[in-house]
């Protein structure tokens, strides 16, 4: 970014402190610049003045949206970054927010003989404010708790994990957050143990009806270790997304692809299965439907092989058991 006058920077900073959107700030600056040009060129229309700004104006009259966004990003970063060294910055944040940090561990690594970085201890930071703790205790007890992982939010590519519950208006609200350097079972258990300790300090008998997760075995194992006996179900959206992705890549005929997806959805949501009370009966019925699906669509050997490998060995997973 070229040199920007301090007066413009201060205007942007002042407006951001009042939470004015970036686009609105940009429009304000552009409007002021147009008015300034029209003072010396009163014969120009607004459009002509903007054209003049684009081609002949000094730097203070050629602020772009990118410039405004850059300053806003720097302000946002400075609001939480306490030191140029990221490790020290995190330590300072933890020290300042001890009541909200439920677990923290610095990452430790070393170089092996092959010149590769080996992680000795993962980075872990877990967050639960008083409000989040109350939400998890109130809306998560006897109800579903949803786990969602987002990747690529930070330059280190650490996954960001959210534990969500549904409020009275069926809106998802966060109950806990974590940033982790990996998604291995021991790392996840450290975070889940901290969550359990915090929420049980408010509600000792806290126990969700189930956990809903992506298709990640480490998550399922860690949750079952920390909360034994609580069902761990797959997120229906992720199951269907996996099916669609493989249908698109393995089934070229659009009509067949649509019909196969309907058959798969029928297995997941079949009304006749809901009439079965015994889990064993339900699993047996799902297995039969899966086998019928594979027989019906055996022509598409690629998808059949995928389905038999990924889903036939665990029939309950496709039905959320």
PDB file of C-alpha atoms in Angstrom:
ATOM      1  CA  UNK A   1       0.000   0.000   0.000  1.00  0.00           C
ATOM      2  CA  UNK A   2       1.351   3.427  -0.936  1.00  0.00           C
ATOM      3  CA  UNK A   3       1.687   6.182   1.646  1.00  0.00           C
ATOM      4  CA  UNK A   4      -1.669   7.147   3.071  1.00  0.00           C
ATOM      5  CA  UNK A   5      -2.139  10.476   4.857  1.00  0.00           C
ATOM      6  CA  UNK A   6      -2.368  10.180   8.646  1.00  0.00           C
ATOM      7  CA  UNK A   7      -5.641  12.094   8.610  1.00  0.00           C
ATOM      8  CA  UNK A   8      -7.249   9.393   6.469  1.00  0.00           C
ATOM      9  CA  UNK A   9      -5.838   6.613   8.646  1.00  0.00           C
ATOM     10  CA  UNK A  10      -7.161   8.287  11.774  1.00  0.00           C
ATOM     11  CA  UNK A  11     -10.596   8.671  10.173  1.00  0.00           C
ATOM     12  CA  UNK A  12     -10.694   4.963   9.353  1.00  0.00           C
ATOM     13  CA  UNK A  13      -9.529   4.023  12.862  1.00  0.00           C
ATOM     14  CA  UNK A  14     -12.105   6.311  14.470  1.00  0.00           C
ATOM     15  CA  UNK A  15     -14.926   4.897  12.384  1.00  0.00           C
ATOM     16  CA  UNK A  16     -13.866   1.292  13.094  1.00  0.00           C
ATOM     17  CA  UNK A  17     -13.973   1.960  16.844  1.00  0.00           C
ATOM     18  CA  UNK A  18     -17.677   2.686  16.283  1.00  0.00           C
ATOM     19  CA  UNK A  19     -17.993  -0.595  14.339  1.00  0.00           C
ATOM     20  CA  UNK A  20     -18.820   1.090  11.030  1.00  0.00           C
ATOM     21  CA  UNK A  21     -18.617  -1.458   8.152  1.00  0.00           C
ATOM     22  CA  UNK A  22     -15.582  -1.207   5.867  1.00  0.00           C
ATOM     23  CA  UNK A  23     -17.672  -0.496   2.779  1.00  0.00           C
ATOM     24  CA  UNK A  24     -19.473   2.364   4.526  1.00  0.00           C
ATOM     25  CA  UNK A  25     -16.122   3.885   5.549  1.00  0.00           C
ATOM     26  CA  UNK A  26     -14.834   3.600   1.995  1.00  0.00           C
ATOM     27  CA  UNK A  27     -17.968   5.290   0.648  1.00  0.00           C
ATOM     28  CA  UNK A  28     -17.593   8.117   3.186  1.00  0.00           C
ATOM     29  CA  UNK A  29     -14.011   8.755   2.089  1.00  0.00           C
ATOM     30  CA  UNK A  30     -14.945   8.658  -1.571  1.00  0.00           C
ATOM     31  CA  UNK A  31     -17.823  11.069  -1.032  1.00  0.00           C
ATOM     32  CA  UNK A  32     -15.561  13.506   0.826  1.00  0.00           C
ATOM     33  CA  UNK A  33     -12.968  13.301  -1.948  1.00  0.00           C
ATOM     34  CA  UNK A  34     -15.593  13.939  -4.624  1.00  0.00           C
ATOM     35  CA  UNK A  35     -16.871  16.987  -2.739  1.00  0.00           C
ATOM     36  CA  UNK A  36     -13.321  18.304  -2.419  1.00  0.00           C
ATOM     37  CA  UNK A  37     -12.693  17.942  -6.150  1.00  0.00           C
ATOM     38  CA  UNK A  38     -15.980  19.685  -6.963  1.00  0.00           C
ATOM     39  CA  UNK A  39     -14.945  22.678  -4.872  1.00  0.00           C
ATOM     40  CA  UNK A  40     -12.162  23.409  -7.357  1.00  0.00           C
ATOM     41  CA  UNK A  41     -14.100  22.024 -10.365  1.00  0.00           C
ATOM     42  CA  UNK A  42     -17.736  23.016  -9.735  1.00  0.00           C
ATOM     43  CA  UNK A  43     -18.763  22.207 -13.299  1.00  0.00           C
ATOM     44  CA  UNK A  44     -18.114  18.485 -12.816  1.00  0.00           C
ATOM     45  CA  UNK A  45     -20.810  15.941 -11.973  1.00  0.00           C
ATOM     46  CA  UNK A  46     -20.220  13.348  -9.259  1.00  0.00           C
ATOM     47  CA  UNK A  47     -19.388  10.741 -11.898  1.00  0.00           C
ATOM     48  CA  UNK A  48     -16.903  13.020 -13.633  1.00  0.00           C
ATOM     49  CA  UNK A  49     -15.299  13.915 -10.307  1.00  0.00           C
ATOM     50  CA  UNK A  50     -14.875  10.195  -9.476  1.00  0.00           C
ATOM     51  CA  UNK A  51     -13.283   9.606 -12.896  1.00  0.00           C
ATOM     52  CA  UNK A  52     -10.883  12.449 -12.254  1.00  0.00           C
ATOM     53  CA  UNK A  53      -9.989  10.961  -8.891  1.00  0.00           C
ATOM     54  CA  UNK A  54      -9.140   7.636 -10.478  1.00  0.00           C
ATOM     55  CA  UNK A  55      -6.755   9.063 -13.063  1.00  0.00           C
ATOM     56  CA  UNK A  56      -5.264  12.289 -11.761  1.00  0.00           C
ATOM     57  CA  UNK A  57      -5.824  12.507  -8.002  1.00  0.00           C
ATOM     58  CA  UNK A  58      -3.057  12.482  -5.369  1.00  0.00           C
ATOM     59  CA  UNK A  59      -2.779   9.542  -3.004  1.00  0.00           C
ATOM     60  CA  UNK A  60      -5.188  10.884  -0.382  1.00  0.00           C
ATOM     61  CA  UNK A  61      -7.918  10.966  -3.057  1.00  0.00           C
ATOM     62  CA  UNK A  62      -7.323   7.424  -4.332  1.00  0.00           C
ATOM     63  CA  UNK A  63      -8.070   5.291  -1.302  1.00  0.00           C
ATOM     64  CA  UNK A  64      -9.271   1.833  -2.337  1.00  0.00           C
ATOM     65  CA  UNK A  65     -11.485  -0.663  -0.574  1.00  0.00           C
ATOM     66  CA  UNK A  66      -8.386  -2.806  -0.184  1.00  0.00           C
ATOM     67  CA  UNK A  67      -6.704  -0.012   1.797  1.00  0.00           C
ATOM     68  CA  UNK A  68      -9.667   0.255   4.176  1.00  0.00           C
ATOM     69  CA  UNK A  69      -9.788  -3.532   4.601  1.00  0.00           C
ATOM     70  CA  UNK A  70      -6.047  -3.649   5.360  1.00  0.00           C
ATOM     71  CA  UNK A  71      -6.312  -1.086   8.136  1.00  0.00           C
ATOM     72  CA  UNK A  72      -9.388  -2.814   9.575  1.00  0.00           C
ATOM     73  CA  UNK A  73      -7.552  -6.153   9.594  1.00  0.00           C
ATOM     74  CA  UNK A  74      -4.546  -4.627  11.319  1.00  0.00           C
ATOM     75  CA  UNK A  75      -6.789  -3.090  13.966  1.00  0.00           C
ATOM     76  CA  UNK A  76      -8.506  -6.423  14.527  1.00  0.00           C
ATOM     77  CA  UNK A  77      -5.158  -8.192  14.775  1.00  0.00           C
ATOM     78  CA  UNK A  78      -3.741  -5.631  17.195  1.00  0.00           C
ATOM     79  CA  UNK A  79      -6.791  -6.038  19.428  1.00  0.00           C
ATOM     80  CA  UNK A  80      -5.760  -9.604  20.301  1.00  0.00           C
ATOM     81  CA  UNK A  81      -2.095  -9.807  19.301  1.00  0.00           C
ATOM     82  CA  UNK A  82      -0.150  -8.672  22.356  1.00  0.00           C
ATOM     83  CA  UNK A  83       3.376  -9.314  21.061  1.00  0.00           C
ATOM     84  CA  UNK A  84       5.130  -9.699  17.708  1.00  0.00           C
ATOM     85  CA  UNK A  85       6.165 -13.173  18.845  1.00  0.00           C
ATOM     86  CA  UNK A  86       3.083 -15.382  18.525  1.00  0.00           C
ATOM     87  CA  UNK A  87       4.098 -17.711  21.352  1.00  0.00           C
ATOM     88  CA  UNK A  88       4.538 -14.794  23.744  1.00  0.00           C
ATOM     89  CA  UNK A  89       1.319 -13.207  22.473  1.00  0.00           C
ATOM     90  CA  UNK A  90      -0.666 -16.352  23.313  1.00  0.00           C
ATOM     91  CA  UNK A  91       0.966 -16.560  26.749  1.00  0.00           C
ATOM     92  CA  UNK A  92      -0.028 -12.960  27.480  1.00  0.00           C
ATOM     93  CA  UNK A  93      -3.596 -13.635  26.365  1.00  0.00           C
ATOM     94  CA  UNK A  94      -3.796 -16.703  28.590  1.00  0.00           C
ATOM     95  CA  UNK A  95      -2.473 -14.773  31.582  1.00  0.00           C
ATOM     96  CA  UNK A  96      -4.989 -11.982  30.993  1.00  0.00           C
ATOM     97  CA  UNK A  97      -7.970 -14.340  30.529  1.00  0.00           C
ATOM     98  CA  UNK A  98      -7.332 -17.080  33.077  1.00  0.00           C
ATOM     99  CA  UNK A  99     -11.009 -17.281  33.971  1.00  0.00           C
ATOM    100  CA  UNK A 100     -11.935 -18.080  30.354  1.00  0.00           C
ATOM    101  CA  UNK A 101      -9.083 -20.444  29.406  1.00  0.00           C
ATOM    102  CA  UNK A 102      -9.948 -23.988  30.439  1.00  0.00           C
ATOM    103  CA  UNK A 103      -6.759 -25.575  29.077  1.00  0.00           C
ATOM    104  CA  UNK A 104      -3.542 -24.394  27.477  1.00  0.00           C
ATOM    105  CA  UNK A 105      -0.421 -26.170  26.314  1.00  0.00           C
ATOM    106  CA  UNK A 106       2.406 -24.730  24.219  1.00  0.00           C
ATOM    107  CA  UNK A 107       3.596 -26.694  21.220  1.00  0.00           C
ATOM    108  CA  UNK A 108       7.000 -28.335  21.558  1.00  0.00           C
ATOM    109  CA  UNK A 109       8.934 -29.686  18.580  1.00  0.00           C
ATOM    110  CA  UNK A 110      12.406 -30.909  17.650  1.00  0.00           C
ATOM    111  CA  UNK A 111      14.325 -31.739  14.485  1.00  0.00           C
ATOM    112  CA  UNK A 112      15.033 -35.424  13.854  1.00  0.00           C
ATOM    113  CA  UNK A 113      18.048 -36.900  12.088  1.00  0.00           C
ATOM    114  CA  UNK A 114      16.264 -36.704   8.733  1.00  0.00           C
ATOM    115  CA  UNK A 115      15.781 -32.949   9.101  1.00  0.00           C
ATOM    116  CA  UNK A 116      12.060 -33.270   9.775  1.00  0.00           C
ATOM    117  CA  UNK A 117      10.103 -31.444  12.444  1.00  0.00           C
ATOM    118  CA  UNK A 118       8.716 -33.824  15.063  1.00  0.00           C
ATOM    119  CA  UNK A 119       6.007 -32.637  17.445  1.00  0.00           C
ATOM    120  CA  UNK A 120       6.698 -33.583  21.057  1.00  0.00           C
ATOM    121  CA  UNK A 121       3.659 -31.842  22.526  1.00  0.00           C
ATOM    122  CA  UNK A 122       0.668 -30.399  20.644  1.00  0.00           C
ATOM    123  CA  UNK A 123      -0.585 -26.851  20.902  1.00  0.00           C
ATOM    124  CA  UNK A 124      -3.879 -26.711  22.789  1.00  0.00           C
ATOM    125  CA  UNK A 125      -5.969 -23.792  23.925  1.00  0.00           C
ATOM    126  CA  UNK A 126      -9.559 -24.205  25.086  1.00  0.00           C
ATOM    127  CA  UNK A 127     -11.973 -21.377  25.801  1.00  0.00           C
ATOM    128  CA  UNK A 128     -15.204 -21.284  27.810  1.00  0.00           C
ATOM    129  CA  UNK A 129     -16.621 -17.993  29.049  1.00  0.00           C
ATOM    130  CA  UNK A 130     -19.200 -17.908  31.836  1.00  0.00           C
ATOM    131  CA  UNK A 131     -21.921 -17.417  29.212  1.00  0.00           C
ATOM    132  CA  UNK A 132     -20.699 -20.389  27.155  1.00  0.00           C
ATOM    133  CA  UNK A 133     -20.572 -22.551  30.276  1.00  0.00           C
ATOM    134  CA  UNK A 134     -24.176 -21.654  31.138  1.00  0.00           C
ATOM    135  CA  UNK A 135     -25.308 -22.371  27.566  1.00  0.00           C
ATOM    136  CA  UNK A 136     -23.641 -25.783  27.552  1.00  0.00           C
ATOM    137  CA  UNK A 137     -25.008 -26.651  30.981  1.00  0.00           C
ATOM    138  CA  UNK A 138     -28.545 -25.462  30.206  1.00  0.00           C
ATOM    139  CA  UNK A 139     -29.035 -26.427  26.561  1.00  0.00           C
ATOM    140  CA  UNK A 140     -26.632 -29.359  26.330  1.00  0.00           C
ATOM    141  CA  UNK A 141     -27.909 -31.445  29.235  1.00  0.00           C
ATOM    142  CA  UNK A 142     -30.204 -34.145  27.894  1.00  0.00           C
ATOM    143  CA  UNK A 143     -29.819 -32.744  24.369  1.00  0.00           C
ATOM    144  CA  UNK A 144     -27.513 -33.082  21.369  1.00  0.00           C
ATOM    145  CA  UNK A 145     -24.102 -31.410  21.406  1.00  0.00           C
ATOM    146  CA  UNK A 146     -22.672 -30.673  17.967  1.00  0.00           C
ATOM    147  CA  UNK A 147     -18.949 -30.604  17.215  1.00  0.00           C
ATOM    148  CA  UNK A 148     -17.708 -28.717  14.186  1.00  0.00           C
ATOM    149  CA  UNK A 149     -14.139 -28.248  12.973  1.00  0.00           C
ATOM    150  CA  UNK A 150     -12.982 -25.431  10.694  1.00  0.00           C
ATOM    151  CA  UNK A 151      -9.592 -25.455   8.990  1.00  0.00           C
ATOM    152  CA  UNK A 152      -7.465 -22.667   7.543  1.00  0.00           C
ATOM    153  CA  UNK A 153      -8.473 -19.849   9.897  1.00  0.00           C
ATOM    154  CA  UNK A 154      -4.894 -19.107  10.993  1.00  0.00           C
ATOM    155  CA  UNK A 155      -1.569 -19.165   9.165  1.00  0.00           C
ATOM    156  CA  UNK A 156      -0.452 -22.246  11.085  1.00  0.00           C
ATOM    157  CA  UNK A 157      -3.444 -24.162   9.680  1.00  0.00           C
ATOM    158  CA  UNK A 158      -4.466 -25.378  13.138  1.00  0.00           C
ATOM    159  CA  UNK A 159      -8.049 -26.718  13.261  1.00  0.00           C
ATOM    160  CA  UNK A 160     -10.581 -24.625  15.164  1.00  0.00           C
ATOM    161  CA  UNK A 161     -13.075 -26.750  17.094  1.00  0.00           C
ATOM    162  CA  UNK A 162     -16.502 -25.569  18.239  1.00  0.00           C
ATOM    163  CA  UNK A 163     -18.911 -27.343  20.583  1.00  0.00           C
ATOM    164  CA  UNK A 164     -22.421 -26.085  19.855  1.00  0.00           C
ATOM    165  CA  UNK A 165     -25.837 -26.506  21.434  1.00  0.00           C
ATOM    166  CA  UNK A 166     -29.274 -25.429  20.250  1.00  0.00           C
ATOM    167  CA  UNK A 167     -31.107 -22.722  22.169  1.00  0.00           C
ATOM    168  CA  UNK A 168     -34.880 -22.321  22.601  1.00  0.00           C
ATOM    169  CA  UNK A 169     -35.143 -20.820  19.095  1.00  0.00           C
ATOM    170  CA  UNK A 170     -33.194 -23.737  17.580  1.00  0.00           C
ATOM    171  CA  UNK A 171     -30.217 -21.505  16.887  1.00  0.00           C
ATOM    172  CA  UNK A 172     -26.722 -22.894  17.369  1.00  0.00           C
ATOM    173  CA  UNK A 173     -24.806 -21.232  20.209  1.00  0.00           C
ATOM    174  CA  UNK A 174     -21.190 -21.985  21.202  1.00  0.00           C
ATOM    175  CA  UNK A 175     -20.526 -23.895  24.391  1.00  0.00           C
ATOM    176  CA  UNK A 176     -16.754 -24.215  24.024  1.00  0.00           C
ATOM    177  CA  UNK A 177     -13.966 -23.390  21.567  1.00  0.00           C
ATOM    178  CA  UNK A 178     -10.533 -24.849  20.994  1.00  0.00           C
ATOM    179  CA  UNK A 179      -7.540 -24.317  18.742  1.00  0.00           C
ATOM    180  CA  UNK A 180      -5.470 -27.478  18.363  1.00  0.00           C
ATOM    181  CA  UNK A 181      -2.340 -28.339  16.403  1.00  0.00           C
ATOM    182  CA  UNK A 182      -3.712 -31.791  15.600  1.00  0.00           C
ATOM    183  CA  UNK A 183      -6.904 -33.827  15.878  1.00  0.00           C
ATOM    184  CA  UNK A 184      -5.420 -36.898  17.507  1.00  0.00           C
ATOM    185  CA  UNK A 185      -7.277 -38.716  20.256  1.00  0.00           C
ATOM    186  CA  UNK A 186      -5.002 -37.694  23.197  1.00  0.00           C
ATOM    187  CA  UNK A 187      -5.118 -34.029  22.127  1.00  0.00           C
ATOM    188  CA  UNK A 188      -8.902 -34.082  21.866  1.00  0.00           C
ATOM    189  CA  UNK A 189      -9.246 -35.822  25.221  1.00  0.00           C
ATOM    190  CA  UNK A 190      -7.261 -33.041  26.907  1.00  0.00           C
ATOM    191  CA  UNK A 191      -9.787 -30.502  25.644  1.00  0.00           C
ATOM    192  CA  UNK A 192     -12.861 -32.655  26.352  1.00  0.00           C
ATOM    193  CA  UNK A 193     -11.667 -33.380  29.904  1.00  0.00           C
ATOM    194  CA  UNK A 194     -11.343 -29.626  30.486  1.00  0.00           C
ATOM    195  CA  UNK A 195     -14.832 -29.013  29.092  1.00  0.00           C
ATOM    196  CA  UNK A 196     -16.255 -31.733  31.320  1.00  0.00           C
ATOM    197  CA  UNK A 197     -14.599 -30.254  34.386  1.00  0.00           C
ATOM    198  CA  UNK A 198     -15.863 -26.748  33.670  1.00  0.00           C
ATOM    199  CA  UNK A 199     -19.476 -27.638  32.837  1.00  0.00           C
ATOM    200  CA  UNK A 200     -19.774 -30.091  35.757  1.00  0.00           C
ATOM    201  CA  UNK A 201     -18.598 -27.355  38.109  1.00  0.00           C
ATOM    202  CA  UNK A 202     -21.904 -25.665  37.268  1.00  0.00           C
ATOM    203  CA  UNK A 203     -24.052 -28.770  36.735  1.00  0.00           C
ATOM    204  CA  UNK A 204     -22.502 -31.899  38.300  1.00  0.00           C
ATOM    205  CA  UNK A 205     -24.928 -34.332  36.613  1.00  0.00           C
ATOM    206  CA  UNK A 206     -24.439 -32.839  33.126  1.00  0.00           C
ATOM    207  CA  UNK A 207     -24.864 -35.437  30.400  1.00  0.00           C
ATOM    208  CA  UNK A 208     -25.878 -34.835  26.757  1.00  0.00           C
ATOM    209  CA  UNK A 209     -28.239 -37.144  24.916  1.00  0.00           C
ATOM    210  CA  UNK A 210     -25.697 -37.584  22.128  1.00  0.00           C
ATOM    211  CA  UNK A 211     -22.768 -35.995  20.309  1.00  0.00           C
ATOM    212  CA  UNK A 212     -22.973 -35.213  16.591  1.00  0.00           C
ATOM    213  CA  UNK A 213     -19.622 -35.179  14.778  1.00  0.00           C
ATOM    214  CA  UNK A 214     -17.949 -35.312  11.393  1.00  0.00           C
ATOM    215  CA  UNK A 215     -16.791 -38.720  10.197  1.00  0.00           C
ATOM    216  CA  UNK A 216     -13.632 -38.745  12.357  1.00  0.00           C
ATOM    217  CA  UNK A 217     -12.825 -41.811  14.433  1.00  0.00           C
ATOM    218  CA  UNK A 218     -10.462 -39.921  16.769  1.00  0.00           C
ATOM    219  CA  UNK A 219     -13.328 -37.640  17.811  1.00  0.00           C
ATOM    220  CA  UNK A 220     -15.623 -40.597  18.459  1.00  0.00           C
ATOM    221  CA  UNK A 221     -12.986 -42.433  20.509  1.00  0.00           C
ATOM    222  CA  UNK A 222     -12.097 -39.359  22.602  1.00  0.00           C
ATOM    223  CA  UNK A 223     -15.740 -38.527  23.330  1.00  0.00           C
ATOM    224  CA  UNK A 224     -16.497 -42.102  24.389  1.00  0.00           C
ATOM    225  CA  UNK A 225     -13.501 -42.066  26.731  1.00  0.00           C
ATOM    226  CA  UNK A 226     -14.559 -38.833  28.435  1.00  0.00           C
ATOM    227  CA  UNK A 227     -18.332 -39.445  28.390  1.00  0.00           C
ATOM    228  CA  UNK A 228     -18.809 -43.248  28.411  1.00  0.00           C
ATOM    229  CA  UNK A 229     -22.186 -44.447  27.246  1.00  0.00           C
ATOM    230  CA  UNK A 230     -23.205 -41.242  25.453  1.00  0.00           C
ATOM    231  CA  UNK A 231     -24.045 -42.056  21.801  1.00  0.00           C
ATOM    232  CA  UNK A 232     -21.795 -40.518  19.149  1.00  0.00           C
ATOM    233  CA  UNK A 233     -23.635 -39.954  15.876  1.00  0.00           C
ATOM    234  CA  UNK A 234     -22.441 -38.772  12.506  1.00  0.00           C
ATOM    235  CA  UNK A 235     -23.710 -35.478  11.161  1.00  0.00           C
ATOM    236  CA  UNK A 236     -26.343 -36.252   8.521  1.00  0.00           C
ATOM    237  CA  UNK A 237     -25.113 -33.376   6.364  1.00  0.00           C
ATOM    238  CA  UNK A 238     -21.571 -34.774   6.259  1.00  0.00           C
ATOM    239  CA  UNK A 239     -22.805 -38.288   5.502  1.00  0.00           C
ATOM    240  CA  UNK A 240     -24.886 -37.043   2.585  1.00  0.00           C
ATOM    241  CA  UNK A 241     -22.040 -34.829   1.385  1.00  0.00           C
ATOM    242  CA  UNK A 242     -19.745 -37.868   1.269  1.00  0.00           C
ATOM    243  CA  UNK A 243     -22.360 -39.821  -0.674  1.00  0.00           C
ATOM    244  CA  UNK A 244     -22.936 -36.994  -3.156  1.00  0.00           C
ATOM    245  CA  UNK A 245     -19.211 -36.459  -3.711  1.00  0.00           C
ATOM    246  CA  UNK A 246     -18.732 -40.112  -4.572  1.00  0.00           C
ATOM    247  CA  UNK A 247     -21.882 -40.301  -6.678  1.00  0.00           C
ATOM    248  CA  UNK A 248     -20.698 -37.356  -8.760  1.00  0.00           C
ATOM    249  CA  UNK A 249     -17.269 -38.904  -9.337  1.00  0.00           C
ATOM    250  CA  UNK A 250     -18.428 -42.489  -9.925  1.00  0.00           C
ATOM    251  CA  UNK A 251     -21.881 -42.279 -11.544  1.00  0.00           C
ATOM    252  CA  UNK A 252     -22.074 -40.391 -14.836  1.00  0.00           C
ATOM    253  CA  UNK A 253     -25.770 -40.888 -15.581  1.00  0.00           C
ATOM    254  CA  UNK A 254     -27.616 -38.015 -13.898  1.00  0.00           C
ATOM    255  CA  UNK A 255     -30.941 -39.845 -13.603  1.00  0.00           C
ATOM    256  CA  UNK A 256     -29.306 -42.876 -12.003  1.00  0.00           C
ATOM    257  CA  UNK A 257     -27.290 -40.621  -9.726  1.00  0.00           C
ATOM    258  CA  UNK A 258     -30.467 -38.947  -8.492  1.00  0.00           C
ATOM    259  CA  UNK A 259     -32.256 -42.280  -8.038  1.00  0.00           C
ATOM    260  CA  UNK A 260     -29.318 -43.723  -6.089  1.00  0.00           C
ATOM    261  CA  UNK A 261     -29.235 -40.738  -3.780  1.00  0.00           C
ATOM    262  CA  UNK A 262     -32.975 -41.126  -3.126  1.00  0.00           C
ATOM    263  CA  UNK A 263     -32.422 -44.779  -2.246  1.00  0.00           C
ATOM    264  CA  UNK A 264     -29.611 -43.848   0.135  1.00  0.00           C
ATOM    265  CA  UNK A 265     -31.758 -41.181   1.767  1.00  0.00           C
ATOM    266  CA  UNK A 266     -34.535 -43.738   2.177  1.00  0.00           C
ATOM    267  CA  UNK A 267     -32.122 -45.945   4.110  1.00  0.00           C
ATOM    268  CA  UNK A 268     -31.251 -43.028   6.378  1.00  0.00           C
ATOM    269  CA  UNK A 269     -34.775 -41.700   6.868  1.00  0.00           C
ATOM    270  CA  UNK A 270     -36.925 -44.759   6.159  1.00  0.00           C
ATOM    271  CA  UNK A 271     -40.260 -44.429   7.955  1.00  0.00           C
ATOM    272  CA  UNK A 272     -40.601 -48.179   8.314  1.00  0.00           C
ATOM    273  CA  UNK A 273     -37.370 -48.331  10.293  1.00  0.00           C
ATOM    274  CA  UNK A 274     -38.695 -45.882  12.858  1.00  0.00           C
ATOM    275  CA  UNK A 275     -41.297 -48.449  13.851  1.00  0.00           C
ATOM    276  CA  UNK A 276     -38.582 -50.800  15.109  1.00  0.00           C
ATOM    277  CA  UNK A 277     -37.961 -50.398  18.828  1.00  0.00           C
ATOM    278  CA  UNK A 278     -35.010 -52.732  19.304  1.00  0.00           C
ATOM    279  CA  UNK A 279     -31.585 -51.391  18.222  1.00  0.00           C
ATOM    280  CA  UNK A 280     -30.649 -54.897  17.069  1.00  0.00           C
ATOM    281  CA  UNK A 281     -33.748 -55.081  14.879  1.00  0.00           C
ATOM    282  CA  UNK A 282     -33.005 -51.651  13.479  1.00  0.00           C
ATOM    283  CA  UNK A 283     -29.397 -52.550  12.610  1.00  0.00           C
ATOM    284  CA  UNK A 284     -30.534 -55.778  10.970  1.00  0.00           C
ATOM    285  CA  UNK A 285     -33.095 -53.880   8.869  1.00  0.00           C
ATOM    286  CA  UNK A 286     -30.505 -51.302   7.815  1.00  0.00           C
ATOM    287  CA  UNK A 287     -28.103 -54.067   6.754  1.00  0.00           C
ATOM    288  CA  UNK A 288     -30.801 -55.638   4.590  1.00  0.00           C
ATOM    289  CA  UNK A 289     -31.561 -52.302   2.910  1.00  0.00           C
ATOM    290  CA  UNK A 290     -27.868 -51.707   2.278  1.00  0.00           C
ATOM    291  CA  UNK A 291     -27.475 -55.108   0.676  1.00  0.00           C
ATOM    292  CA  UNK A 292     -30.546 -54.484  -1.485  1.00  0.00           C
ATOM    293  CA  UNK A 293     -29.088 -51.139  -2.551  1.00  0.00           C
ATOM    294  CA  UNK A 294     -25.792 -52.749  -3.594  1.00  0.00           C
ATOM    295  CA  UNK A 295     -27.610 -55.466  -5.544  1.00  0.00           C
ATOM    296  CA  UNK A 296     -29.877 -52.979  -7.295  1.00  0.00           C
ATOM    297  CA  UNK A 297     -26.997 -50.720  -8.375  1.00  0.00           C
ATOM    298  CA  UNK A 298     -24.263 -53.322  -8.893  1.00  0.00           C
ATOM    299  CA  UNK A 299     -23.713 -51.937 -12.406  1.00  0.00           C
ATOM    300  CA  UNK A 300     -21.843 -49.009 -10.876  1.00  0.00           C
ATOM    301  CA  UNK A 301     -18.989 -51.070  -9.493  1.00  0.00           C
ATOM    302  CA  UNK A 302     -16.967 -48.029  -8.381  1.00  0.00           C
ATOM    303  CA  UNK A 303     -19.662 -46.662  -6.098  1.00  0.00           C
ATOM    304  CA  UNK A 304     -20.648 -50.155  -4.986  1.00  0.00           C
ATOM    305  CA  UNK A 305     -17.062 -50.834  -3.888  1.00  0.00           C
ATOM    306  CA  UNK A 306     -16.913 -47.483  -2.049  1.00  0.00           C
ATOM    307  CA  UNK A 307     -20.221 -48.131  -0.278  1.00  0.00           C
ATOM    308  CA  UNK A 308     -19.293 -51.683   0.679  1.00  0.00           C
ATOM    309  CA  UNK A 309     -15.928 -50.536   2.041  1.00  0.00           C
ATOM    310  CA  UNK A 310     -16.932 -47.356   3.857  1.00  0.00           C
ATOM    311  CA  UNK A 311     -20.521 -47.956   4.992  1.00  0.00           C
ATOM    312  CA  UNK A 312     -21.490 -51.626   4.927  1.00  0.00           C
ATOM    313  CA  UNK A 313     -19.156 -52.517   7.830  1.00  0.00           C
ATOM    314  CA  UNK A 314     -20.848 -49.879  10.024  1.00  0.00           C
ATOM    315  CA  UNK A 315     -24.538 -49.819   9.145  1.00  0.00           C
ATOM    316  CA  UNK A 316     -25.532 -47.858  12.227  1.00  0.00           C
ATOM    317  CA  UNK A 317     -23.392 -44.902  11.141  1.00  0.00           C
ATOM    318  CA  UNK A 318     -25.494 -44.207   8.061  1.00  0.00           C
ATOM    319  CA  UNK A 319     -28.617 -44.094  10.208  1.00  0.00           C
ATOM    320  CA  UNK A 320     -27.195 -41.999  13.022  1.00  0.00           C
ATOM    321  CA  UNK A 321     -27.147 -44.803  15.597  1.00  0.00           C
TER     322      UNK A 321
END
